[in-house]
mmCIF file of C-alpha atoms in Angstrom:
data_model
loop_
_atom_site.group_PDB
_atom_site.id
_atom_site.type_symbol
_atom_site.label_atom_id
_atom_site.label_comp_id
_atom_site.label_asym_id
_atom_site.label_seq_id
_atom_site.Cartn_x
_atom_site.Cartn_y
_atom_site.Cartn_z
ATOM 1 C CA MET A 905 -16.073 -45.430 -6.836
ATOM 2 C CA ASN A 906 -14.111 -47.903 -4.353
ATOM 3 C CA LEU A 907 -14.879 -50.437 -1.937
ATOM 4 C CA ASN A 908 -12.848 -53.177 0.092
ATOM 5 C CA VAL A 909 -14.826 -55.853 1.710
ATOM 6 C CA GLN A 910 -12.840 -58.585 3.800
ATOM 7 C CA GLN A 911 -14.273 -61.763 2.803
ATOM 8 C CA ALA A 912 -14.019 -65.364 3.220
ATOM 9 C CA GLY A 913 -10.533 -66.459 2.378
ATOM 10 C CA GLY A 914 -9.072 -63.493 3.467
ATOM 11 C CA SER A 915 -9.489 -61.828 0.088
ATOM 12 C CA LEU A 916 -9.950 -57.679 -0.898
ATOM 13 C CA LEU A 917 -11.957 -57.036 -3.655
ATOM 14 C CA VAL A 918 -12.607 -53.485 -4.252
ATOM 15 C CA VAL A 919 -15.316 -52.722 -6.488
ATOM 16 C CA SER A 920 -13.977 -49.536 -9.250
ATOM 17 C CA GLN A 921 -16.139 -47.634 -11.659
ATOM 18 C CA PHE A 922 -14.018 -46.093 -14.489
ATOM 19 C CA THR A 923 -14.452 -44.677 -17.465
ATOM 20 C CA LEU A 924 -11.610 -44.780 -21.170
ATOM 21 C CA ALA A 925 -10.439 -41.926 -22.048
ATOM 22 C CA ALA A 926 -10.895 -40.889 -26.682
ATOM 23 C CA ASP A 927 -7.062 -41.949 -26.143
ATOM 24 C CA THR A 928 -7.255 -45.280 -24.389
ATOM 25 C CA GLU A 929 -7.010 -47.293 -28.133
ATOM 26 C CA ARG A 930 -3.406 -45.565 -27.227
ATOM 27 C CA GLY A 931 -2.560 -47.395 -24.030
ATOM 28 C CA MET A 932 -3.558 -44.899 -22.035
ATOM 29 C CA ARG A 933 -4.832 -45.388 -18.523
ATOM 30 C CA PRO A 934 -7.928 -45.857 -16.989
ATOM 31 C CA SER A 935 -9.754 -42.386 -14.890
ATOM 32 C CA PHE A 936 -12.212 -42.397 -12.016
ATOM 33 C CA SER A 937 -15.422 -40.687 -13.498
ATOM 34 C CA GLY A 938 -16.852 -37.399 -12.168
ATOM 35 C CA GLY A 939 -19.996 -39.662 -10.635
ATOM 36 C CA ALA A 940 -18.009 -41.577 -8.249
ATOM 37 C CA ALA A 941 -19.354 -40.177 -4.706
ATOM 38 C CA PRO A 942 -17.594 -41.906 -1.667
ATOM 39 C CA GLN A 943 -21.058 -42.406 0.171
ATOM 40 C CA GLN A 944 -22.308 -43.982 -3.250
ATOM 41 C CA ALA A 945 -19.198 -46.533 -2.157
ATOM 42 C CA GLU A 946 -20.268 -46.841 1.846
ATOM 43 C CA ALA A 947 -23.643 -48.162 0.225
ATOM 44 C CA LEU A 948 -22.268 -50.085 -1.532
ATOM 45 C CA TYR A 949 -19.377 -51.549 0.941
ATOM 46 C CA GLU A 950 -22.375 -52.221 3.361
ATOM 47 C CA TYR A 951 -24.889 -54.243 0.570
ATOM 48 C CA PHE A 952 -22.704 -56.458 -0.312
ATOM 49 C CA VAL A 953 -21.614 -57.722 3.296
ATOM 50 C CA GLU A 954 -25.056 -57.581 3.792
ATOM 51 C CA ARG A 955 -25.046 -59.977 0.214
ATOM 52 C CA CYS A 956 -22.259 -61.957 1.966
ATOM 53 C CA LYS A 957 -23.934 -62.980 5.435
ATOM 54 C CA GLN A 958 -27.371 -63.715 3.686
ATOM 55 C CA GLN A 959 -25.112 -66.239 1.044
ATOM 56 C CA GLY A 960 -23.230 -67.479 4.256
ATOM 57 C CA ILE A 961 -19.946 -65.971 3.767
ATOM 58 C CA ASP A 962 -18.170 -65.849 6.724
ATOM 59 C CA ALA A 963 -18.014 -60.700 5.764
ATOM 60 C CA PRO A 964 -18.074 -59.070 9.283
ATOM 61 C CA THR A 965 -15.173 -56.702 8.731
ATOM 62 C CA GLY A 966 -14.003 -54.109 6.030
ATOM 63 C CA ARG A 967 -11.854 -51.495 5.887
ATOM 64 C CA PHE A 968 -11.489 -48.206 2.835
ATOM 65 C CA ALA A 969 -7.953 -48.021 1.154
ATOM 66 C CA ALA A 970 -9.343 -45.396 -1.551
ATOM 67 C CA ASP A 971 -5.281 -44.617 -2.318
ATOM 68 C CA MET A 972 -3.886 -47.833 -2.842
ATOM 69 C CA GLN A 973 -6.988 -48.610 -4.410
ATOM 70 C CA VAL A 974 -6.694 -45.413 -6.796
ATOM 71 C CA SER A 975 -3.051 -46.350 -7.614
ATOM 72 C CA LEU A 976 -4.004 -50.260 -7.633
ATOM 73 C CA ILE A 977 -6.432 -49.332 -11.173
ATOM 74 C CA ASN A 978 -4.506 -45.874 -12.298
ATOM 75 C CA ASP A 979 -1.689 -47.674 -12.528
ATOM 76 C CA GLY A 980 -2.578 -51.603 -14.392
ATOM 77 C CA PRO A 981 -2.591 -51.214 -17.676
ATOM 78 C CA VAL A 982 -5.946 -50.813 -19.625
ATOM 79 C CA THR A 983 -4.902 -54.620 -21.567
ATOM 80 C CA PHE A 984 -6.102 -56.140 -17.577
ATOM 81 C CA TRP A 985 -9.990 -55.865 -18.101
ATOM 82 C CA LEU A 986 -9.635 -56.376 -21.796
ATOM 83 C CA GLN A 987 -7.817 -60.226 -21.617
ATOM 84 C CA PHE A 988 -10.312 -61.032 -18.580
ATOM 85 C CA ARG A 989 -12.897 -59.641 -20.374
ATOM 86 C CA TRP A 990 -11.294 -62.532 -23.416
ATOM 87 C CA GLU A 991 -10.310 -65.231 -21.471
ATOM 88 C CA MET A 992 -14.511 -65.399 -19.803
ATOM 89 C CA LEU A 993 -16.440 -64.787 -23.018
ATOM 90 C CA ARG A 994 -14.475 -65.613 -26.287
ATOM 91 C CA LYS A 995 -11.488 -67.621 -25.722
ATOM 92 C CA PRO A 996 -14.647 -70.697 -24.376
ATOM 93 C CA LEU A 997 -16.374 -70.341 -27.532
ATOM 94 C CA HIS A 998 -12.466 -70.348 -29.831
ATOM 95 C CA GLN A 999 -13.026 -66.593 -30.455
ATOM 96 C CA PRO A 1000 -9.110 -64.797 -31.944
ATOM 97 C CA LYS A 1001 -8.000 -62.108 -29.153
ATOM 98 C CA GLY A 1002 -9.714 -58.991 -30.293
ATOM 99 C CA SER A 1003 -13.228 -60.068 -30.403
ATOM 100 C CA GLU A 1004 -13.622 -59.122 -26.792
ATOM 101 C CA ARG A 1005 -13.299 -55.268 -27.366
ATOM 102 C CA ASP A 1006 -15.417 -53.153 -29.345
ATOM 103 C CA ALA A 1007 -15.550 -49.682 -31.456
ATOM 104 C CA TRP A 1008 -17.709 -48.467 -27.798
ATOM 105 C CA ASP A 1009 -15.337 -48.814 -25.639
ATOM 106 C CA ALA A 1010 -14.237 -45.729 -25.173
ATOM 107 C CA MET A 1011 -16.978 -44.051 -24.785
ATOM 108 C CA ALA A 1012 -18.576 -46.346 -21.977
ATOM 109 C CA HIS A 1013 -18.940 -46.731 -18.297
ATOM 110 C CA HIS A 1014 -17.391 -49.896 -16.999
ATOM 111 C CA GLN A 1015 -16.930 -51.677 -13.962
ATOM 112 C CA MET A 1016 -14.522 -54.284 -12.508
ATOM 113 C CA VAL A 1017 -13.839 -56.166 -9.110
ATOM 114 C CA VAL A 1018 -10.499 -56.966 -8.939
ATOM 115 C CA ASP A 1019 -8.631 -58.445 -6.109
ATOM 116 C CA GLU A 1020 -6.499 -57.871 -3.388
ATOM 117 C CA GLU A 1021 -3.632 -58.711 -6.618
ATOM 118 C CA GLY A 1022 -5.073 -56.819 -8.631
ATOM 119 C CA ASN A 1023 -6.307 -59.738 -10.775
ATOM 120 C CA THR A 1024 -9.840 -59.147 -12.485
ATOM 121 C CA VAL A 1025 -12.367 -60.690 -10.861
ATOM 122 C CA ALA A 1026 -15.738 -59.150 -12.942
ATOM 123 C CA VAL A 1027 -16.510 -56.670 -15.284
ATOM 124 C CA GLY A 1028 -19.510 -55.370 -17.070
ATOM 125 C CA ARG A 1029 -20.027 -52.448 -19.756
ATOM 126 C CA LEU A 1030 -22.759 -50.318 -19.859
ATOM 127 C CA TYR A 1031 -23.143 -47.638 -23.641
ATOM 128 C CA ILE A 1032 -25.120 -44.801 -23.438
ATOM 129 C CA ASN A 1033 -26.122 -44.093 -27.288
ATOM 130 C CA ALA A 1034 -27.552 -41.235 -29.266
ATOM 131 C CA ASP A 1035 -31.204 -42.227 -28.394
ATOM 132 C CA ASN A 1036 -30.434 -42.150 -24.813
ATOM 133 C CA GLU A 1037 -31.240 -45.896 -24.042
ATOM 134 C CA ALA A 1038 -28.697 -47.635 -22.311
ATOM 135 C CA ALA A 1039 -26.899 -51.159 -22.789
ATOM 136 C CA ILE A 1040 -25.241 -53.598 -20.781
ATOM 137 C CA ARG A 1041 -22.993 -55.496 -22.130
ATOM 138 C CA PHE A 1042 -19.495 -57.808 -21.202
ATOM 139 C CA MET A 1043 -20.661 -59.336 -17.952
ATOM 140 C CA ALA A 1044 -18.716 -61.740 -17.039
ATOM 141 C CA VAL A 1045 -17.464 -63.085 -13.611
ATOM 142 C CA HIS A 1046 -14.151 -65.271 -12.756
ATOM 143 C CA PRO A 1047 -16.049 -69.318 -11.779
ATOM 144 C CA SER A 1048 -13.569 -69.101 -8.625
ATOM 145 C CA VAL A 1049 -16.137 -65.958 -7.086
ATOM 146 C CA GLN A 1050 -19.226 -67.078 -9.313
ATOM 147 C CA ASP A 1051 -23.345 -67.252 -6.631
ATOM 148 C CA LYS A 1052 -21.393 -64.606 -3.756
ATOM 149 C CA GLY A 1053 -24.078 -61.708 -5.084
ATOM 150 C CA LEU A 1054 -20.501 -59.942 -7.185
ATOM 151 C CA GLY A 1055 -22.683 -60.154 -10.710
ATOM 152 C CA THR A 1056 -25.591 -58.259 -9.820
ATOM 153 C CA LEU A 1057 -23.734 -55.359 -7.708
ATOM 154 C CA VAL A 1058 -21.755 -55.362 -11.238
ATOM 155 C CA ALA A 1059 -25.591 -54.491 -12.671
ATOM 156 C CA MET A 1060 -27.062 -52.833 -9.957
ATOM 157 C CA ALA A 1061 -24.092 -50.150 -9.962
ATOM 158 C CA LEU A 1062 -24.492 -49.920 -14.187
ATOM 159 C CA GLU A 1063 -28.140 -48.866 -13.446
ATOM 160 C CA SER A 1064 -26.731 -47.123 -10.930
ATOM 161 C CA VAL A 1065 -24.711 -45.034 -13.955
ATOM 162 C CA ALA A 1066 -27.947 -45.632 -16.489
ATOM 163 C CA ARG A 1067 -30.322 -43.952 -14.092
ATOM 164 C CA GLN A 1068 -28.073 -40.730 -12.981
ATOM 165 C CA GLU A 1069 -27.776 -40.072 -16.573
ATOM 166 C CA GLY A 1070 -31.440 -40.382 -17.960
ATOM 167 C CA VAL A 1071 -31.557 -43.147 -19.638
ATOM 168 C CA LYS A 1072 -35.555 -44.369 -20.155
ATOM 169 C CA ARG A 1073 -34.484 -48.382 -20.243
ATOM 170 C CA VAL A 1074 -31.610 -50.506 -20.379
ATOM 171 C CA THR A 1075 -31.303 -53.080 -22.775
ATOM 172 C CA CYS A 1076 -28.922 -56.386 -22.154
ATOM 173 C CA SER A 1077 -28.135 -58.723 -25.411
ATOM 174 C CA ALA A 1078 -28.366 -62.040 -22.918
ATOM 175 C CA ARG A 1079 -26.282 -65.750 -23.528
ATOM 176 C CA GLU A 1080 -29.437 -68.466 -22.499
ATOM 177 C CA ASP A 1081 -28.037 -69.554 -19.511
ATOM 178 C CA ALA A 1082 -27.622 -65.421 -18.244
ATOM 179 C CA VAL A 1083 -31.358 -65.057 -18.812
ATOM 180 C CA PRO A 1084 -32.370 -66.089 -15.949
ATOM 181 C CA PHE A 1085 -29.787 -63.818 -14.079
ATOM 182 C CA PHE A 1086 -31.130 -60.948 -16.062
ATOM 183 C CA ALA A 1087 -35.057 -62.127 -15.447
ATOM 184 C CA LYS A 1088 -34.364 -61.622 -10.822
ATOM 185 C CA LEU A 1089 -33.080 -57.921 -11.913
ATOM 186 C CA GLY A 1090 -36.448 -56.833 -13.023
ATOM 187 C CA PHE A 1091 -35.480 -57.372 -16.887
ATOM 188 C CA VAL A 1092 -38.291 -58.903 -19.233
ATOM 189 C CA ASN A 1093 -37.163 -61.626 -22.062
ATOM 190 C CA GLN A 1094 -37.899 -60.251 -25.401
ATOM 191 C CA GLY A 1095 -38.069 -63.652 -27.042
ATOM 192 C CA GLU A 1096 -34.421 -64.428 -29.178
ATOM 193 C CA ILE A 1097 -32.472 -62.396 -31.597
ATOM 194 C CA THR A 1098 -32.024 -63.785 -34.919
ATOM 195 C CA THR A 1099 -29.425 -61.383 -36.587
ATOM 196 C CA PRO A 1100 -26.372 -62.579 -36.737
ATOM 197 C CA GLN A 1101 -24.179 -61.953 -33.514
ATOM 198 C CA THR A 1102 -20.607 -62.107 -33.239
ATOM 199 C CA THR A 1103 -20.523 -65.763 -30.853
ATOM 200 C CA PRO A 1104 -22.117 -68.790 -31.833
ATOM 201 C CA VAL A 1105 -24.332 -68.864 -28.605
ATOM 202 C CA ARG A 1106 -27.985 -68.300 -28.312
ATOM 203 C CA HIS A 1107 -28.661 -64.581 -27.177
ATOM 204 C CA PHE A 1108 -31.880 -63.247 -25.938
ATOM 205 C CA LEU A 1109 -33.039 -58.774 -25.669
ATOM 206 C CA MET A 1110 -34.170 -58.509 -22.330
ATOM 207 C CA ILE A 1111 -35.245 -54.894 -21.435
ATOM 208 C CA LYS A 1112 -35.458 -53.372 -18.608
ATOM 209 C CA PRO A 1113 -37.733 -49.184 -17.807
ATOM 210 C CA VAL A 1114 -35.872 -47.118 -15.721
ATOM 211 C CA ALA A 1115 -38.052 -45.980 -13.382
ATOM 212 C CA THR A 1116 -37.790 -41.841 -13.040
ATOM 213 C CA LEU A 1117 -40.024 -39.067 -11.142
ATOM 214 C CA ASP A 1118 -41.669 -37.828 -14.263
ATOM 215 C CA ASP A 1119 -44.407 -40.784 -14.440
ATOM 216 C CA ILE A 1120 -44.674 -39.658 -10.512
ATOM 217 C CA LEU A 1121 -48.383 -38.183 -10.619
ATOM 218 C CA HIS A 1122 -48.349 -36.034 -7.554
ATOM 219 C CA ARG A 1123 -45.749 -33.516 -6.552
ATOM 220 C CA GLY A 1124 -42.843 -35.256 -8.417
ATOM 221 C CA ASP A 1125 -40.129 -32.580 -7.282
ATOM 222 C CA TRP A 1126 -41.370 -33.165 -3.966
ATOM 223 C CA CYS A 1127 -41.200 -37.418 -3.991
ATOM 224 C CA GLY A 1128 -37.442 -36.221 -5.301
ATOM 225 C CA GLN A 1129 -36.465 -34.302 -2.242
ATOM 226 C CA LEU A 1130 -38.006 -36.673 -0.243
ATOM 227 C CA GLN A 1131 -35.729 -40.095 -1.988
ATOM 228 C CA GLN A 1132 -32.445 -37.534 -2.165
ATOM 229 C CA ALA A 1133 -32.782 -36.663 1.801
ATOM 230 C CA TRP A 1134 -33.300 -41.107 2.291
ATOM 231 C CA TYR A 1135 -30.346 -41.181 0.850
ATOM 232 C CA GLU A 1136 -28.491 -38.668 2.588
ATOM 233 C CA HIS A 1137 -29.302 -38.804 5.876
ATOM 234 C CA ILE A 1138 -31.049 -42.866 5.636
ATOM 235 C CA PRO A 1139 -28.411 -44.858 4.386
ATOM 236 C CA LEU A 1140 -29.884 -47.705 4.739
ATOM 237 C CA SER A 1141 -32.371 -47.109 1.969
ATOM 238 C CA GLU A 1142 -29.760 -46.453 -1.064
ATOM 239 C CA LYS A 1143 -28.450 -49.964 0.087
ATOM 240 C CA MET A 1144 -31.488 -51.496 -0.030
ATOM 241 C CA GLY A 1145 -32.344 -49.870 -3.535
ATOM 242 C CA VAL A 1146 -35.817 -48.615 -1.915
ATOM 243 C CA ARG A 1147 -37.253 -46.478 -4.748
ATOM 244 C CA ILE A 1148 -40.475 -43.795 -4.823
ATOM 245 C CA GLN A 1149 -42.820 -45.620 -7.590
ATOM 246 C CA GLN A 1150 -45.810 -43.156 -7.098
ATOM 247 C CA TYR A 1151 -47.545 -40.340 -5.158
ATOM 248 C CA THR A 1152 -51.219 -39.101 -5.690
ATOM 249 C CA GLY A 1153 -51.942 -37.231 -2.730
ATOM 250 C CA GLN A 1154 -53.727 -39.472 -1.345
ATOM 251 C CA LYS A 1155 -51.079 -42.854 -1.354
ATOM 252 C CA PHE A 1156 -47.877 -43.604 -1.379
ATOM 253 C CA ILE A 1157 -46.255 -46.479 -3.023
ATOM 254 C CA THR A 1158 -42.276 -47.454 -3.090
ATOM 255 C CA THR A 1159 -40.560 -50.827 -4.107
ATOM 256 C CA MET A 1160 -37.547 -51.909 -3.871
ATOM 257 C CA PRO A 1161 -35.076 -54.856 -5.768
ATOM 258 C CA GLU A 1162 -35.928 -58.927 -5.040
ATOM 259 C CA THR A 1163 -32.086 -58.992 -5.555
ATOM 260 C CA GLY A 1164 -30.326 -58.317 -2.480
ATOM 261 C CA ASN A 1165 -33.146 -58.272 -0.549
ATOM 262 C CA GLN A 1166 -34.074 -62.331 -0.455
ATOM 263 C CA ASN A 1167 -33.375 -64.303 3.204
ATOM 264 C CA PRO A 1168 -32.258 -67.906 2.583
ATOM 265 C CA HIS A 1169 -35.235 -68.940 1.435
ATOM 266 C CA HIS A 1170 -35.864 -66.707 -2.451
ATOM 267 C CA THR A 1171 -38.394 -65.569 -0.635
ATOM 268 C CA LEU A 1172 -38.048 -61.474 0.951
ATOM 269 C CA PHE A 1173 -35.766 -60.958 4.349
ATOM 270 C CA ALA A 1174 -38.466 -59.928 6.517
ATOM 271 C CA GLY A 1175 -35.621 -56.779 7.939
ATOM 272 C CA SER A 1176 -35.812 -55.460 4.307
ATOM 273 C CA LEU A 1177 -39.874 -55.463 4.636
ATOM 274 C CA PHE A 1178 -40.133 -53.886 7.472
ATOM 275 C CA SER A 1179 -36.953 -50.794 6.725
ATOM 276 C CA LEU A 1180 -38.756 -50.142 3.525
ATOM 277 C CA ALA A 1181 -42.839 -50.219 5.256
ATOM 278 C CA THR A 1182 -40.749 -47.847 7.780
ATOM 279 C CA LEU A 1183 -39.793 -45.758 5.441
ATOM 280 C CA THR A 1184 -43.119 -45.899 3.460
ATOM 281 C CA GLY A 1185 -45.257 -44.581 6.252
ATOM 282 C CA TRP A 1186 -42.781 -42.257 7.143
ATOM 283 C CA GLY A 1187 -41.996 -40.857 3.528
ATOM 284 C CA LEU A 1188 -45.681 -39.825 3.435
ATOM 285 C CA ILE A 1189 -46.217 -37.704 7.213
ATOM 286 C CA TRP A 1190 -43.406 -36.035 5.208
ATOM 287 C CA LEU A 1191 -45.304 -35.542 2.489
ATOM 288 C CA MET A 1192 -47.866 -34.786 4.162
ATOM 289 C CA LEU A 1193 -46.398 -32.323 5.944
ATOM 290 C CA ARG A 1194 -45.797 -30.150 3.002
ATOM 291 C CA GLU A 1195 -49.139 -30.616 2.075
ATOM 292 C CA ARG A 1196 -50.224 -28.425 5.411
ATOM 293 C CA HIS A 1197 -46.724 -26.130 4.771
ATOM 294 C CA LEU A 1198 -44.811 -27.635 7.593
ATOM 295 C CA GLY A 1199 -41.966 -28.899 8.971
ATOM 296 C CA GLY A 1200 -40.462 -31.621 11.301
ATOM 297 C CA THR A 1201 -39.000 -33.867 12.750
ATOM 298 C CA ILE A 1202 -40.605 -37.790 12.122
ATOM 299 C CA ILE A 1203 -39.392 -40.246 14.785
ATOM 300 C CA LEU A 1204 -40.970 -44.140 15.055
ATOM 301 C CA ALA A 1205 -42.136 -44.583 18.502
ATOM 302 C CA ASP A 1206 -44.166 -47.743 18.274
ATOM 303 C CA ALA A 1207 -44.377 -50.410 15.167
ATOM 304 C CA HIS A 1208 -45.230 -54.093 14.632
ATOM 305 C CA ILE A 1209 -45.782 -56.476 11.577
ATOM 306 C CA ARG A 1210 -48.060 -58.935 10.552
ATOM 307 C CA TYR A 1211 -47.492 -61.813 8.287
ATOM 308 C CA SER A 1212 -50.077 -63.485 6.394
ATOM 309 C CA LYS A 1213 -48.244 -65.430 4.206
ATOM 310 C CA PRO A 1214 -44.221 -65.050 2.962
ATOM 311 C CA ILE A 1215 -43.476 -62.812 0.076
ATOM 312 C CA THR A 1216 -41.919 -63.748 -3.117
ATOM 313 C CA GLY A 1217 -41.990 -61.977 -6.149
ATOM 314 C CA LYS A 1218 -41.339 -57.723 -6.433
ATOM 315 C CA PRO A 1219 -41.177 -55.887 -3.282
ATOM 316 C CA GLY A 1220 -44.336 -53.489 -3.338
ATOM 317 C CA ALA A 1221 -45.174 -51.282 -0.341
ATOM 318 C CA THR A 1222 -48.473 -49.230 -0.479
ATOM 319 C CA ALA A 1223 -49.351 -46.228 2.159
ATOM 320 C CA ASP A 1224 -52.970 -44.629 2.053
ATOM 321 C CA LEU A 1225 -53.715 -41.226 4.125
ATOM 322 C CA GLY A 1226 -57.177 -43.125 4.526
ATOM 323 C CA SER A 1227 -55.423 -45.323 7.047
ATOM 324 C CA LEU A 1228 -54.508 -42.524 8.636
ATOM 325 C CA SER A 1229 -55.047 -40.556 12.185
ATOM 326 C CA GLY A 1230 -53.240 -38.623 14.318
ATOM 327 C CA ASP A 1231 -53.457 -34.571 14.519
ATOM 328 C CA LEU A 1232 -51.138 -33.017 12.784
ATOM 329 C CA ASP A 1233 -52.744 -29.124 14.023
ATOM 330 C CA ARG A 1234 -50.652 -29.098 17.082
ATOM 331 C CA LEU A 1235 -47.235 -28.663 15.461
ATOM 332 C CA ALA A 1236 -48.869 -25.085 13.995
ATOM 333 C CA ARG A 1237 -48.962 -24.761 17.865
ATOM 334 C CA GLY A 1238 -45.550 -25.636 18.765
ATOM 335 C CA ARG A 1239 -46.322 -29.317 20.440
ATOM 336 C CA LYS A 1240 -45.403 -32.250 19.198
ATOM 337 C CA ALA A 1241 -48.021 -35.052 17.419
ATOM 338 C CA ARG A 1242 -48.573 -38.424 16.996
ATOM 339 C CA VAL A 1243 -49.118 -40.007 13.818
ATOM 340 C CA ALA A 1244 -50.179 -43.924 13.296
ATOM 341 C CA LEU A 1245 -50.535 -45.249 10.112
ATOM 342 C CA GLU A 1246 -50.825 -48.498 7.921
ATOM 343 C CA VAL A 1247 -48.561 -49.412 5.158
ATOM 344 C CA GLU A 1248 -49.447 -52.747 3.414
ATOM 345 C CA LEU A 1249 -46.822 -54.246 1.962
ATOM 346 C CA TYR A 1250 -47.393 -56.791 -1.198
ATOM 347 C CA GLY A 1251 -44.684 -59.175 -3.715
ATOM 348 C CA ASN A 1252 -45.923 -59.491 -7.529
ATOM 349 C CA GLU A 1253 -48.949 -56.903 -5.722
ATOM 350 C CA THR A 1254 -49.934 -59.528 -3.421
ATOM 351 C CA LEU A 1255 -50.207 -58.769 -0.128
ATOM 352 C CA GLY A 1256 -48.216 -59.850 2.491
ATOM 353 C CA ALA A 1257 -48.099 -58.027 5.413
ATOM 354 C CA VAL A 1258 -49.307 -55.436 6.969
ATOM 355 C CA PHE A 1259 -47.266 -52.787 8.734
ATOM 356 C CA GLU A 1260 -49.280 -50.850 11.682
ATOM 357 C CA GLY A 1261 -46.400 -47.872 13.033
ATOM 358 C CA VAL A 1262 -47.073 -44.853 15.044
ATOM 359 C CA TYR A 1263 -44.422 -41.812 14.836
ATOM 360 C CA LEU A 1264 -44.212 -38.965 16.699
ATOM 361 C CA VAL A 1265 -43.776 -35.492 15.050
ATOM 362 C CA LEU A 1266 -41.319 -33.022 16.811
ATOM 363 C CA PRO A 1267 -42.029 -29.330 16.059
ATOM 364 C CA ALA A 1268 -39.918 -27.696 13.626
ATOM 365 C CA LYS A 1269 -37.116 -26.147 13.383
ATOM 366 C CA PRO A 1270 -37.495 -22.633 12.931
ATOM 367 C CA PHE A 1271 -36.068 -22.232 8.668
ATOM 368 C CA GLY A 1272 -34.452 -25.070 8.916
ATOM 369 C CA PRO A 1273 -34.451 -27.172 5.825
ATOM 370 C CA LEU A 1274 -37.888 -29.099 5.459
ATOM 371 C CA GLU A 1275 -35.855 -32.244 4.373
ATOM 372 C CA GLU A 1276 -34.216 -32.490 7.800
ATOM 373 C CA GLY A 1277 -37.226 -31.842 9.765
ATOM 374 C CA GLY A 1278 -37.154 -27.736 9.800
ATOM 375 C CA ASN A 1279 -39.872 -25.279 8.639
ATOM 376 C CA GLU A 1280 -38.455 -23.013 6.094
ATOM 377 C CA GLU A 1281 -41.903 -21.719 5.022
ATOM 378 C CA GLU A 1282 -41.923 -19.875 8.351
#
């Protein structure tokens, strides 16, 4: 997973995901994991640019240079990120060289950010144990680039790997000063760790469940297809971290991370909320078409949103069939349909806004894939 971001000062940042072969101990170089897809890099790039804008960082342009990046990572010695680990995490505590690594490095997933000169500026690691539980460790960001979203970017990338691997929860042994950071990412503080640690710093156990579609009450298979279709055809949805939380056949509920979707006032960004509401309404209509064995191209024709208060906390959006009006039977006759519905927007389960949208559903393309507006069941 590689991307360049043009940031203030003209430096180029490269985010890379790699795994280490078992013979890393003999000095082998890291190689990229097979799961690093170009569209993921594109989504991360767009996300990072948006984060830069929110933080007041000048990041209007960016470019990919995959060949250079792969060469940069593969041609460098493994020690370049281990040295960074030691300097950021162990040297300030007067820990010896070697304390920055453990036996699980060779089997773990690693994320790092390097600048245009190949210097590591952020790292993180994810290890998955035999119980299908993942642990984030060795998270560090260079002081010169802190508070610019790099830590969040690395953590989100590691969580994405955990989700792809089918992990049920992610844990972290967080230093005391890092507890607020992980709490913003949705980790819950379980209390101080009292067992002996490798450093004299107080650590706290943080746990975050990894949401899967297994908990969806009705048609989890359709929800999986819908979420995949969003990510493939509406890249903004993946960049924002939009995720289907529940579908009962009557209600459709979505969510997204608070981190990365906030404005400078630490409330939820209006553009993110509008996009979440639009996708939620779109998704309920798509599912309703599936329920009726229909297909069609769904287009937002008109919408407005009413805010009753600034929205803070964990975002959520709910669309209910009870608010929907329209005649989808027109589609079966080969005519377009007009559908109106409401989507309620929440922060920490407190209602903050109501979205009203009008969608047009164009007749299905014969024998085309349902997720692309077709009617494969004809």
